[in-house]
Amino acid sequence: MINENNNISYGNKDKKNNTQIINQNFIDNKNINFTVTPWEVKGDIDYNKLIEKFGTFEITTNIIEQFKKITGEIHPFLKNKYFFSHRDLDWILKEYQNGNKFYLYTGRGPSGLIHLGHLMPWLFTKYIQDKFNVKLLFQLTDDEKFLFNDKNDLEMIDIFTYENVLDIIAIGFDSAKTNIIIDTKHINYLYPISLEIAKRITFSTAKSVFGFSNSSNIGMIGFPPIQSAPCFLPSVIEKKPTPVLIPAAIDQDPYWRITRDIAEKIGYYKPAQIHSKFIPGLINNGKMSSSKPDSALFTKDDPELIEKKVKNTFTGGQPTVSLQRKLGGNADICPVYWYLKYLFDNEEESIQRYNNCKGGSLLCGDCKNDLIKDVKPFIKDIQRKREKAKDMIKEFMIDGKDLGHKDKK
Ligand code: TYM
């Protein structure tokens, strides 16, 4: 709806002024011992507290029912609350039902290879693209990864950009409805919009939301509007205000907060979000992270390496078999249990696994073997599709051009 001042407004709201939500280092807060920012996720994350802190909304059974009316089913990621939080999801679904289609927008910072954690929001994005028959913008923030880490050089990031594009295509997005934007190559599509955004965000806001300081390089400070810009590109492409839904893990939320705060001022809808939890790392209590290769299962890992990593995984089990039989394990803290729950077990199998682990009849070795059995063919299938993707790159690029990468075949 556009009001008489030509500003867009609609029913949904933000719980707080988003820019008041300071860059969250929860370590110092009472009863909170985790950190979630776009660049760091660590500690034992309490997702309910995160909803409260970030001022987002829980995905309720009403919203899930709204989804079901359109899709005819409930996706496991909604049922098992892997996607747990949102902003304006109910509004996006209502608009869709009234014939106002949304665009999907998601992305990747190409600083390394792709692991199972990255795949989660993308698998769900593909599902929504298929079920709702909607277009997708997929941004690769190679500039972000160059600016935010002193060790990253542009040549290395260019190689990972190419590798990551193969993974994105391998997910199976519809090339006719998907455009990939690589910031350093396609900045002309984003730059005018990012200027409109940048002009309306003060340094003081950027500091409080992202934690920038006097020692942050000025490229970092100028970056956030580039990640915000694809939220509004659909409106430019369609030549009318167009809703956008962003599926991502909740670490990216600070970007959407600043974007939502300025959207209506420049005549666009606030972007809606659906936030996921994190897939935990194999060896630590943080998220699966490409900067810690032993913590992650990558799409390029060979079967032997997958087996080795899973066998060495930290679990919620007891130190010995007899203690496990006697005391039972702790599935709640076990990454093996979570990977199986989110990616491979159905609801019934997962409940059974949980109870058998707790009751001591299931040993960690059994769960590890189940995971190895499931994850090996899953990754092999992606590897096969990555090979095919090498010939499909230009179909996906927003400018219709190939990447001309040396390692093409
Ligand atoms: P990046 O490359 O850190 O992460 C890409 C996507 O994967 C999610 N993610 C995870 N999800 C579950 N478990 C994990 N262990 C895990 N690690 C990462 C992230 O939330 C993200 O959805 N700045 C962004 C790139 C970007 C983007 C976007 C992301 C640009 N535009 C729009 C999402 C939506 C980045 O560096 O993501």
Tab-separated table of C-alpha atoms and ligand atoms in Angstrom:
chain	number	residue	atom	x	y	z
A	1	MET	CA	0.000	0.000	0.000
A	2	ILE	CA	1.367	3.452	-0.893
A	3	ASN	CA	0.205	6.377	1.257
A	4	GLU	CA	-0.413	9.958	0.120
A	5	ASN	CA	3.229	10.920	0.674
A	6	ASN	CA	4.182	8.203	-1.758
A	7	ASN	CA	5.661	6.172	1.076
A	8	ILE	CA	4.929	2.485	1.272
A	9	SER	CA	3.361	1.229	4.450
A	10	TYR	CA	1.701	-1.971	5.498
A	11	GLY	CA	0.393	-3.724	8.556
A	12	ASN	CA	3.495	-5.305	9.951
A	13	LYS	CA	5.905	-3.744	12.323
A	14	ASP	CA	9.251	-3.959	14.008
A	15	LYS	CA	9.295	-4.610	17.744
A	16	LYS	CA	11.957	-1.972	18.348
A	17	ASN	CA	13.836	0.705	16.507
A	18	ASN	CA	16.238	-1.656	14.787
A	19	THR	CA	19.251	0.570	14.996
A	20	GLN	CA	18.933	0.560	18.777
A	21	ILE	CA	19.863	-3.100	18.768
A	22	ILE	CA	23.557	-2.789	19.414
A	23	ASN	CA	26.058	-5.138	17.817
A	24	GLN	CA	25.436	-8.179	19.964
A	25	ASN	CA	28.294	-9.484	21.978
A	26	PHE	CA	26.236	-11.472	24.406
A	27	ILE	CA	29.199	-12.808	26.340
A	28	ASP	CA	29.009	-9.939	28.846
A	29	ASN	CA	25.247	-10.000	29.289
A	30	LYS	CA	23.753	-11.632	32.343
A	31	ASN	CA	22.741	-15.284	31.732
A	32	ILE	CA	23.777	-15.048	28.099
A	33	ASN	CA	26.984	-16.641	26.926
A	34	PHE	CA	26.913	-16.622	23.172
A	35	THR	CA	27.795	-14.294	20.317
A	36	VAL	CA	25.907	-13.941	17.041
A	37	THR	CA	27.087	-11.396	14.468
A	38	PRO	CA	27.529	-11.687	10.671
A	39	TRP	CA	31.231	-12.406	11.312
A	40	GLU	CA	31.245	-14.443	14.468
A	41	VAL	CA	28.974	-17.103	15.955
A	42	LYS	CA	30.076	-18.802	19.146
A	43	GLY	CA	28.843	-20.224	22.421
A	44	ASP	CA	25.737	-22.102	23.387
A	45	ILE	CA	23.020	-20.257	21.481
A	46	ASP	CA	19.632	-19.784	23.109
A	47	TYR	CA	17.390	-19.080	20.118
A	48	ASN	CA	14.500	-17.793	22.225
A	49	LYS	CA	16.768	-15.194	23.779
A	50	LEU	CA	18.015	-14.298	20.307
A	51	ILE	CA	14.440	-13.578	19.161
A	52	GLU	CA	14.059	-11.284	22.138
A	53	LYS	CA	17.391	-9.528	21.634
A	54	PHE	CA	17.089	-9.058	17.876
A	55	GLY	CA	13.427	-8.052	18.102
A	56	THR	CA	12.306	-10.691	15.598
A	57	PHE	CA	9.173	-12.868	15.729
A	58	GLU	CA	8.758	-16.580	16.393
A	59	ILE	CA	7.339	-18.640	13.525
A	60	THR	CA	4.018	-19.641	15.030
A	61	THR	CA	1.753	-22.564	14.176
A	62	ASN	CA	-0.580	-20.028	12.530
A	63	ILE	CA	2.142	-19.020	10.090
A	64	ILE	CA	3.014	-22.645	9.421
A	65	GLU	CA	-0.667	-23.274	8.645
A	66	GLN	CA	-0.609	-20.253	6.298
A	67	PHE	CA	2.334	-21.897	4.501
A	68	LYS	CA	0.488	-25.198	4.341
A	69	LYS	CA	-2.494	-23.576	2.659
A	70	ILE	CA	-0.209	-22.640	-0.241
A	71	THR	CA	2.169	-25.592	-0.364
A	72	GLY	CA	-0.194	-28.344	0.766
A	73	GLU	CA	2.400	-29.644	3.233
A	74	ILE	CA	4.723	-28.608	6.043
A	75	HIS	CA	8.399	-28.639	5.117
A	76	PRO	CA	10.543	-30.505	7.715
A	77	PHE	CA	12.650	-27.347	8.296
A	78	LEU	CA	9.477	-25.609	9.506
A	79	LYS	CA	8.147	-28.588	11.372
A	80	ASN	CA	11.375	-29.184	13.297
A	81	LYS	CA	11.819	-25.426	13.830
A	82	TYR	CA	15.134	-25.223	12.004
A	83	PHE	CA	13.626	-22.033	10.583
A	84	PHE	CA	12.398	-20.524	13.806
A	85	SER	CA	12.160	-16.749	13.484
A	86	HIS	CA	10.949	-14.167	10.974
A	87	ARG	CA	9.979	-10.666	10.115
A	88	ASP	CA	6.870	-10.057	8.001
A	89	LEU	CA	6.619	-13.681	6.819
A	90	ASP	CA	2.880	-13.613	7.544
A	91	TRP	CA	2.591	-10.426	5.477
A	92	ILE	CA	4.568	-11.903	2.547
A	93	LEU	CA	2.331	-14.998	2.516
A	94	LYS	CA	-0.824	-12.880	2.637
A	95	GLU	CA	0.405	-10.681	-0.224
A	96	TYR	CA	1.225	-13.804	-2.226
A	97	GLN	CA	-2.270	-15.166	-1.661
A	98	ASN	CA	-3.613	-11.822	-2.923
A	99	GLY	CA	-1.582	-12.145	-6.120
A	100	ASN	CA	1.368	-9.906	-5.123
A	101	LYS	CA	4.324	-12.213	-5.783
A	102	PHE	CA	7.587	-11.798	-3.908
A	103	TYR	CA	11.204	-12.275	-4.970
A	104	LEU	CA	13.553	-14.453	-2.961
A	105	TYR	CA	16.954	-13.037	-2.047
A	106	THR	CA	19.824	-14.909	-0.449
A	107	GLY	CA	23.608	-14.973	-0.669
A	108	ARG	CA	27.093	-16.102	0.154
A	109	GLY	CA	30.369	-14.461	1.168
A	110	PRO	CA	32.849	-16.490	-0.918
A	111	SER	CA	35.796	-16.821	1.466
A	112	GLY	CA	36.073	-20.592	1.343
A	113	LEU	CA	34.441	-23.811	0.189
A	114	ILE	CA	30.774	-24.600	0.808
A	115	HIS	CA	29.818	-26.759	3.774
A	116	LEU	CA	26.580	-28.397	4.893
A	117	GLY	CA	25.616	-25.337	6.979
A	118	HIS	CA	25.579	-23.043	3.939
A	119	LEU	CA	23.450	-25.521	2.026
A	120	MET	CA	20.599	-25.413	4.555
A	121	PRO	CA	19.144	-21.966	3.693
A	122	TRP	CA	19.740	-22.660	0.005
A	123	LEU	CA	17.866	-25.978	0.081
A	124	PHE	CA	14.954	-24.172	1.677
A	125	THR	CA	15.215	-21.301	-0.820
A	126	LYS	CA	15.006	-23.780	-3.694
A	127	TYR	CA	11.985	-25.393	-2.072
A	128	ILE	CA	10.237	-22.007	-1.858
A	129	GLN	CA	11.211	-21.154	-5.435
A	130	ASP	CA	9.661	-24.415	-6.649
A	131	LYS	CA	6.520	-24.286	-4.517
A	132	PHE	CA	5.728	-20.593	-4.987
A	133	ASN	CA	7.123	-20.298	-8.517
A	134	VAL	CA	9.074	-17.135	-7.689
A	135	LYS	CA	12.265	-15.445	-8.856
A	136	LEU	CA	15.502	-15.444	-6.880
A	137	LEU	CA	18.408	-13.021	-6.592
A	138	PHE	CA	21.563	-14.680	-5.266
A	139	GLN	CA	24.333	-12.303	-4.195
A	140	LEU	CA	28.006	-13.198	-3.767
A	141	THR	CA	29.666	-10.582	-1.568
A	142	ASP	CA	33.260	-11.069	-2.711
A	143	ASP	CA	33.921	-7.430	-1.744
A	144	GLU	CA	32.776	-8.105	1.829
A	145	LYS	CA	35.111	-11.058	2.203
A	146	PHE	CA	38.040	-9.031	0.859
A	147	LEU	CA	37.383	-6.060	3.139
A	148	PHE	CA	36.574	-7.880	6.366
A	149	ASN	CA	39.609	-10.156	6.581
A	150	ASP	CA	43.202	-8.937	6.184
A	151	LYS	CA	44.320	-12.386	5.053
A	152	ASN	CA	41.968	-12.555	2.059
A	153	ASP	CA	43.234	-11.361	-1.315
A	154	LEU	CA	41.101	-10.790	-4.402
A	155	GLU	CA	42.698	-13.604	-6.388
A	156	MET	CA	41.884	-16.201	-3.741
A	157	ILE	CA	38.342	-14.872	-3.355
A	158	ASP	CA	37.864	-15.063	-7.123
A	159	ILE	CA	38.670	-18.792	-7.019
A	160	PHE	CA	36.218	-19.384	-4.169
A	161	THR	CA	33.587	-17.308	-5.979
A	162	TYR	CA	33.808	-19.662	-8.939
A	163	GLU	CA	33.755	-22.757	-6.704
A	164	ASN	CA	30.755	-21.417	-4.750
A	165	VAL	CA	28.842	-20.586	-7.944
A	166	LEU	CA	29.127	-24.270	-8.918
A	167	ASP	CA	27.565	-25.257	-5.585
A	168	ILE	CA	24.763	-22.719	-5.951
A	169	ILE	CA	23.904	-24.049	-9.412
A	170	ALA	CA	24.204	-27.642	-8.123
A	171	ILE	CA	21.382	-26.959	-5.649
A	172	GLY	CA	19.070	-27.011	-8.678
A	173	PHE	CA	17.650	-23.487	-8.791
A	174	ASP	CA	15.635	-22.726	-11.921
A	175	SER	CA	17.982	-20.810	-14.250
A	176	ALA	CA	15.031	-19.002	-15.865
A	177	LYS	CA	14.050	-17.596	-12.482
A	178	THR	CA	17.446	-17.092	-10.828
A	179	ASN	CA	20.024	-14.341	-11.200
A	180	ILE	CA	23.415	-14.523	-9.524
A	181	ILE	CA	25.050	-11.190	-8.691
A	182	ILE	CA	28.789	-11.092	-7.956
A	183	ASP	CA	29.492	-7.728	-6.357
A	184	THR	CA	32.827	-6.928	-8.018
A	185	LYS	CA	31.519	-8.004	-11.436
A	186	HIS	CA	27.941	-6.753	-11.385
A	187	ILE	CA	28.138	-3.692	-9.164
A	188	ASN	CA	26.378	-1.560	-11.795
A	189	TYR	CA	23.102	-3.341	-10.939
A	190	LEU	CA	23.464	-2.432	-7.261
A	191	TYR	CA	25.341	0.835	-7.106
A	192	PRO	CA	22.530	3.372	-7.692
A	193	ILE	CA	20.332	1.639	-5.094
A	194	SER	CA	23.189	1.332	-2.616
A	195	LEU	CA	23.787	5.093	-2.906
A	196	GLU	CA	20.168	5.798	-1.943
A	197	ILE	CA	20.631	3.519	1.058
A	198	ALA	CA	24.077	4.809	2.091
A	199	LYS	CA	22.871	8.401	2.091
A	200	ARG	CA	20.302	7.543	4.760
A	201	ILE	CA	22.501	5.613	7.193
A	202	THR	CA	24.731	7.564	9.556
A	203	PHE	CA	28.133	6.423	10.751
A	204	SER	CA	26.726	6.396	14.246
A	205	THR	CA	24.036	3.866	13.204
A	206	ALA	CA	26.566	1.718	11.345
A	207	LYS	CA	28.807	1.723	14.417
A	208	SER	CA	26.047	0.689	16.775
A	209	VAL	CA	24.623	-2.032	14.530
A	210	PHE	CA	27.870	-3.516	13.220
A	211	GLY	CA	30.334	-2.601	15.950
A	212	PHE	CA	32.631	-0.570	13.659
A	213	SER	CA	35.350	1.397	15.416
A	214	ASN	CA	38.037	3.939	14.516
A	215	SER	CA	40.307	1.113	13.440
A	216	SER	CA	37.771	-0.409	10.977
A	217	ASN	CA	38.888	0.199	7.411
A	218	ILE	CA	36.574	2.563	5.529
A	219	GLY	CA	35.652	-0.138	3.006
A	220	MET	CA	33.976	-2.104	5.802
A	221	ILE	CA	31.984	0.916	6.865
A	222	GLY	CA	30.776	1.505	3.324
A	223	PHE	CA	29.889	-2.137	2.628
A	224	PRO	CA	26.478	-2.730	4.300
A	225	PRO	CA	24.403	-0.840	1.678
A	226	ILE	CA	25.806	-3.208	-0.963
A	227	GLN	CA	24.279	-6.188	0.848
A	228	SER	CA	21.056	-4.208	1.356
A	229	ALA	CA	20.713	-3.223	-2.308
A	230	PRO	CA	19.341	-6.559	-3.645
A	231	CYS	CA	16.401	-6.093	-1.248
A	232	PHE	CA	15.200	-3.317	-3.544
A	233	LEU	CA	16.505	-4.476	-6.937
A	234	PRO	CA	13.309	-6.481	-7.628
A	235	SER	CA	11.294	-3.249	-7.383
A	236	VAL	CA	13.641	-1.664	-9.943
A	237	ILE	CA	13.452	-4.704	-12.246
A	238	GLU	CA	9.660	-5.010	-11.992
A	239	LYS	CA	9.165	-1.207	-12.078
A	240	LYS	CA	6.815	-1.411	-9.093
A	241	PRO	CA	7.265	-1.979	-5.348
A	242	THR	CA	7.939	-5.710	-5.045
A	243	PRO	CA	8.060	-7.716	-1.803
A	244	VAL	CA	11.251	-9.616	-1.023
A	245	LEU	CA	11.748	-12.618	1.274
A	246	ILE	CA	15.231	-13.448	2.563
A	247	PRO	CA	15.935	-17.002	3.782
A	248	ALA	CA	19.218	-17.077	5.762
A	249	ALA	CA	20.596	-18.050	9.136
A	250	ILE	CA	19.992	-15.392	11.771
A	251	ASP	CA	23.616	-14.143	11.747
A	252	GLN	CA	22.795	-11.915	8.752
A	253	ASP	CA	20.057	-10.078	10.627
A	254	PRO	CA	21.959	-6.799	11.306
A	255	TYR	CA	21.979	-6.102	7.555
A	256	TRP	CA	18.205	-6.438	7.350
A	257	ARG	CA	17.657	-4.236	10.386
A	258	ILE	CA	19.297	-1.217	8.803
A	259	THR	CA	17.602	-1.984	5.486
A	260	ARG	CA	14.162	-2.148	7.067
A	261	ASP	CA	14.706	1.134	8.869
A	262	ILE	CA	15.257	3.068	5.632
A	263	ALA	CA	13.086	1.088	3.147
A	264	GLU	CA	9.902	3.093	3.387
A	265	LYS	CA	11.820	6.378	3.254
A	266	ILE	CA	12.916	5.552	-0.278
A	267	GLY	CA	9.619	4.084	-1.443
A	268	TYR	CA	10.200	0.353	-1.069
A	269	TYR	CA	8.698	-2.414	1.013
A	270	LYS	CA	10.668	-3.516	4.050
A	271	PRO	CA	12.352	-6.836	3.157
A	272	ALA	CA	10.863	-9.831	4.991
A	273	GLN	CA	13.041	-12.521	6.513
A	274	ILE	CA	12.860	-16.143	7.516
A	275	HIS	CA	15.722	-16.970	9.898
A	276	SER	CA	17.278	-20.373	10.492
A	277	LYS	CA	19.369	-21.720	13.329
A	278	PHE	CA	22.973	-22.834	12.742
A	279	ILE	CA	24.295	-26.253	11.902
A	280	PRO	CA	26.872	-26.847	14.655
A	281	GLY	CA	30.538	-27.565	13.979
A	282	LEU	CA	31.943	-31.065	14.246
A	283	ILE	CA	34.611	-30.187	16.763
A	284	ASN	CA	33.663	-27.096	18.696
A	285	ASN	CA	30.649	-25.391	20.185
A	286	GLY	CA	30.369	-22.792	17.413
A	287	LYS	CA	28.640	-23.080	14.042
A	288	MET	CA	30.033	-25.140	11.195
A	289	SER	CA	32.554	-22.771	9.682
A	290	SER	CA	34.737	-22.830	6.567
A	291	SER	CA	37.442	-20.992	8.482
A	292	LYS	CA	37.799	-24.137	10.658
A	293	PRO	CA	38.049	-26.945	8.066
A	294	ASP	CA	37.934	-29.762	10.633
A	295	SER	CA	34.607	-28.404	11.918
A	296	ALA	CA	32.890	-28.769	8.576
A	297	LEU	CA	31.788	-31.258	5.920
A	298	PHE	CA	32.451	-29.598	2.567
A	299	THR	CA	30.805	-30.353	-0.757
A	300	LYS	CA	34.270	-31.087	-2.195
A	301	ASP	CA	35.285	-33.568	0.537
A	302	ASP	CA	36.007	-37.072	-0.736
A	303	PRO	CA	34.349	-40.114	0.890
A	304	GLU	CA	37.445	-41.059	2.935
A	305	LEU	CA	37.746	-37.566	4.391
A	306	ILE	CA	34.016	-37.463	5.199
A	307	GLU	CA	34.344	-40.754	7.026
A	308	LYS	CA	37.412	-39.565	8.925
A	309	LYS	CA	35.790	-36.283	9.978
A	310	VAL	CA	32.566	-37.938	11.120
A	311	LYS	CA	34.480	-40.611	13.042
A	312	ASN	CA	36.438	-37.874	14.865
A	313	THR	CA	33.352	-35.807	15.663
A	314	PHE	CA	32.612	-34.649	19.153
A	315	THR	CA	29.327	-36.241	20.377
A	316	GLY	CA	27.033	-36.128	23.383
A	317	GLY	CA	28.080	-39.662	24.363
A	318	GLN	CA	29.705	-41.003	27.529
A	319	PRO	CA	33.465	-41.750	27.596
A	320	THR	CA	32.952	-45.546	27.583
A	321	VAL	CA	30.428	-47.993	26.142
A	322	SER	CA	29.471	-49.304	29.573
A	323	LEU	CA	28.844	-45.783	30.894
A	324	GLN	CA	26.785	-44.992	27.796
A	325	ARG	CA	24.693	-48.131	28.364
A	326	LYS	CA	24.270	-47.197	32.018
A	327	LEU	CA	23.775	-43.412	31.901
A	328	GLY	CA	22.697	-42.753	28.317
A	329	GLY	CA	23.967	-39.957	26.065
A	330	ASN	CA	23.095	-36.302	25.612
A	331	ALA	CA	21.597	-35.882	22.141
A	332	ASP	CA	20.872	-32.197	22.768
A	333	ILE	CA	24.523	-31.281	22.445
A	334	CYS	CA	25.455	-33.834	19.778
A	335	PRO	CA	26.202	-32.540	16.248
A	336	VAL	CA	25.762	-36.042	14.790
A	337	TYR	CA	22.210	-36.154	16.151
A	338	TRP	CA	21.475	-32.665	14.773
A	339	TYR	CA	22.791	-33.381	11.252
A	340	LEU	CA	20.724	-36.552	11.113
A	341	LYS	CA	17.667	-34.746	12.475
A	342	TYR	CA	17.863	-31.776	10.099
A	343	LEU	CA	19.006	-33.496	6.937
A	344	PHE	CA	18.337	-37.216	6.910
A	345	ASP	CA	16.068	-38.684	9.612
A	346	ASN	CA	12.308	-38.352	9.341
A	347	GLU	CA	10.401	-37.166	12.411
A	348	GLU	CA	9.747	-40.634	13.762
A	349	GLU	CA	13.337	-41.821	13.240
A	350	SER	CA	14.657	-38.717	14.940
A	351	ILE	CA	12.472	-39.145	18.032
A	352	GLN	CA	13.485	-42.786	18.256
A	353	ARG	CA	17.163	-41.884	17.915
A	354	TYR	CA	16.828	-39.282	20.667
A	355	ASN	CA	15.128	-41.691	23.065
A	356	ASN	CA	17.475	-44.593	22.329
A	357	CYS	CA	20.500	-42.342	22.854
A	358	LYS	CA	19.147	-41.071	26.141
A	359	GLY	CA	18.187	-44.571	27.245
A	360	GLY	CA	21.683	-45.907	26.491
A	361	SER	CA	20.669	-48.505	23.877
A	362	LEU	CA	22.188	-46.499	21.010
A	363	LEU	CA	25.936	-45.910	20.867
A	364	CYS	CA	27.754	-42.991	19.263
A	365	GLY	CA	29.413	-45.322	16.769
A	366	ASP	CA	25.957	-46.384	15.514
A	367	CYS	CA	24.874	-42.780	14.907
A	368	LYS	CA	28.185	-41.927	13.249
A	369	ASN	CA	27.798	-44.892	10.897
A	370	ASP	CA	24.246	-43.794	10.054
A	371	LEU	CA	25.480	-40.294	9.277
A	372	ILE	CA	28.354	-41.574	7.111
A	373	LYS	CA	25.905	-43.814	5.217
A	374	ASP	CA	23.584	-40.855	4.510
A	375	VAL	CA	26.002	-37.999	3.982
A	376	LYS	CA	28.372	-39.729	1.537
A	377	PRO	CA	25.795	-40.189	-1.284
A	378	PHE	CA	24.323	-36.760	-0.509
A	379	ILE	CA	27.683	-35.056	-1.098
A	380	LYS	CA	28.513	-37.311	-4.054
A	381	ASP	CA	25.303	-36.198	-5.754
A	382	ILE	CA	26.248	-32.537	-5.244
A	383	GLN	CA	29.703	-33.239	-6.706
A	384	ARG	CA	28.116	-34.752	-9.815
A	385	LYS	CA	25.877	-31.705	-10.216
A	386	ARG	CA	28.830	-29.323	-9.656
A	387	GLU	CA	30.518	-30.860	-12.705
A	388	LYS	CA	27.440	-30.222	-14.851
A	389	ALA	CA	27.196	-26.685	-13.426
A	390	LYS	CA	30.478	-25.739	-15.153
A	391	ASP	CA	28.580	-25.463	-18.451
A	392	MET	CA	25.613	-23.584	-17.008
A	393	ILE	CA	27.243	-20.521	-15.426
A	394	LYS	CA	26.150	-17.872	-17.901
A	395	GLU	CA	22.513	-18.992	-17.709
A	396	PHE	CA	22.574	-17.868	-14.082
A	397	MET	CA	24.623	-14.664	-14.172
A	398	ILE	CA	22.617	-11.446	-14.053
A	399	ASP	CA	24.555	-10.105	-17.079
A	400	GLY	CA	24.257	-13.416	-18.990
A	401	LYS	CA	28.062	-13.699	-19.224
A	402	ASP	CA	30.377	-16.553	-18.295
A	403	LEU	CA	32.976	-16.113	-15.537
A	404	GLY	CA	35.837	-17.136	-17.830
A	405	HIS	CA	37.426	-19.075	-15.012
A	406	LYS	CA	40.648	-20.872	-15.928
A	407	ASP	CA	39.664	-24.093	-14.179
A	408	LYS	CA	36.544	-24.418	-16.313
A	409	LYS	CA	36.646	-28.140	-17.101
B	1	TYM	P1	27.992	-16.592	4.531
B	1	TYM	O1	28.810	-16.927	3.363
B	1	TYM	O2	28.661	-16.433	5.857
B	1	TYM	O3	26.869	-17.669	4.705
B	1	TYM	C1	26.017	-18.043	3.622
B	1	TYM	C2	24.662	-18.483	4.176
B	1	TYM	O4	24.817	-19.598	5.039
B	1	TYM	C3	24.323	-19.301	6.342
B	1	TYM	N1	25.216	-20.038	7.256
B	1	TYM	C4	24.813	-21.072	7.993
B	1	TYM	N2	23.603	-21.627	8.136
B	1	TYM	C5	23.508	-22.670	8.985
B	1	TYM	N3	24.555	-23.180	9.676
B	1	TYM	C6	25.798	-22.660	9.569
B	1	TYM	N4	26.800	-23.201	10.228
B	1	TYM	C7	25.965	-21.552	8.687
B	1	TYM	N5	27.011	-20.786	8.313
B	1	TYM	C8	26.538	-19.874	7.440
B	1	TYM	C9	24.368	-17.789	6.444
B	1	TYM	O5	23.414	-17.275	7.343
B	1	TYM	C10	24.004	-17.398	5.019
B	1	TYM	O6	22.615	-17.464	4.829
B	1	TYM	N6	27.245	-11.641	4.012
B	1	TYM	C11	26.753	-12.959	3.652
B	1	TYM	C12	26.480	-13.106	2.161
B	1	TYM	C13	25.148	-12.545	1.739
B	1	TYM	C14	23.881	-13.025	2.148
B	1	TYM	C15	22.924	-12.181	1.479
B	1	TYM	C16	23.486	-14.066	2.991
B	1	TYM	C17	24.946	-11.508	0.882
B	1	TYM	N7	23.608	-11.285	0.715
B	1	TYM	C18	21.581	-12.418	1.654
B	1	TYM	C19	22.125	-14.284	3.161
B	1	TYM	C20	21.174	-13.459	2.502
B	1	TYM	C21	27.739	-14.025	4.096
B	1	TYM	O7	28.908	-13.772	4.236
B	1	TYM	O8	27.138	-15.277	4.215
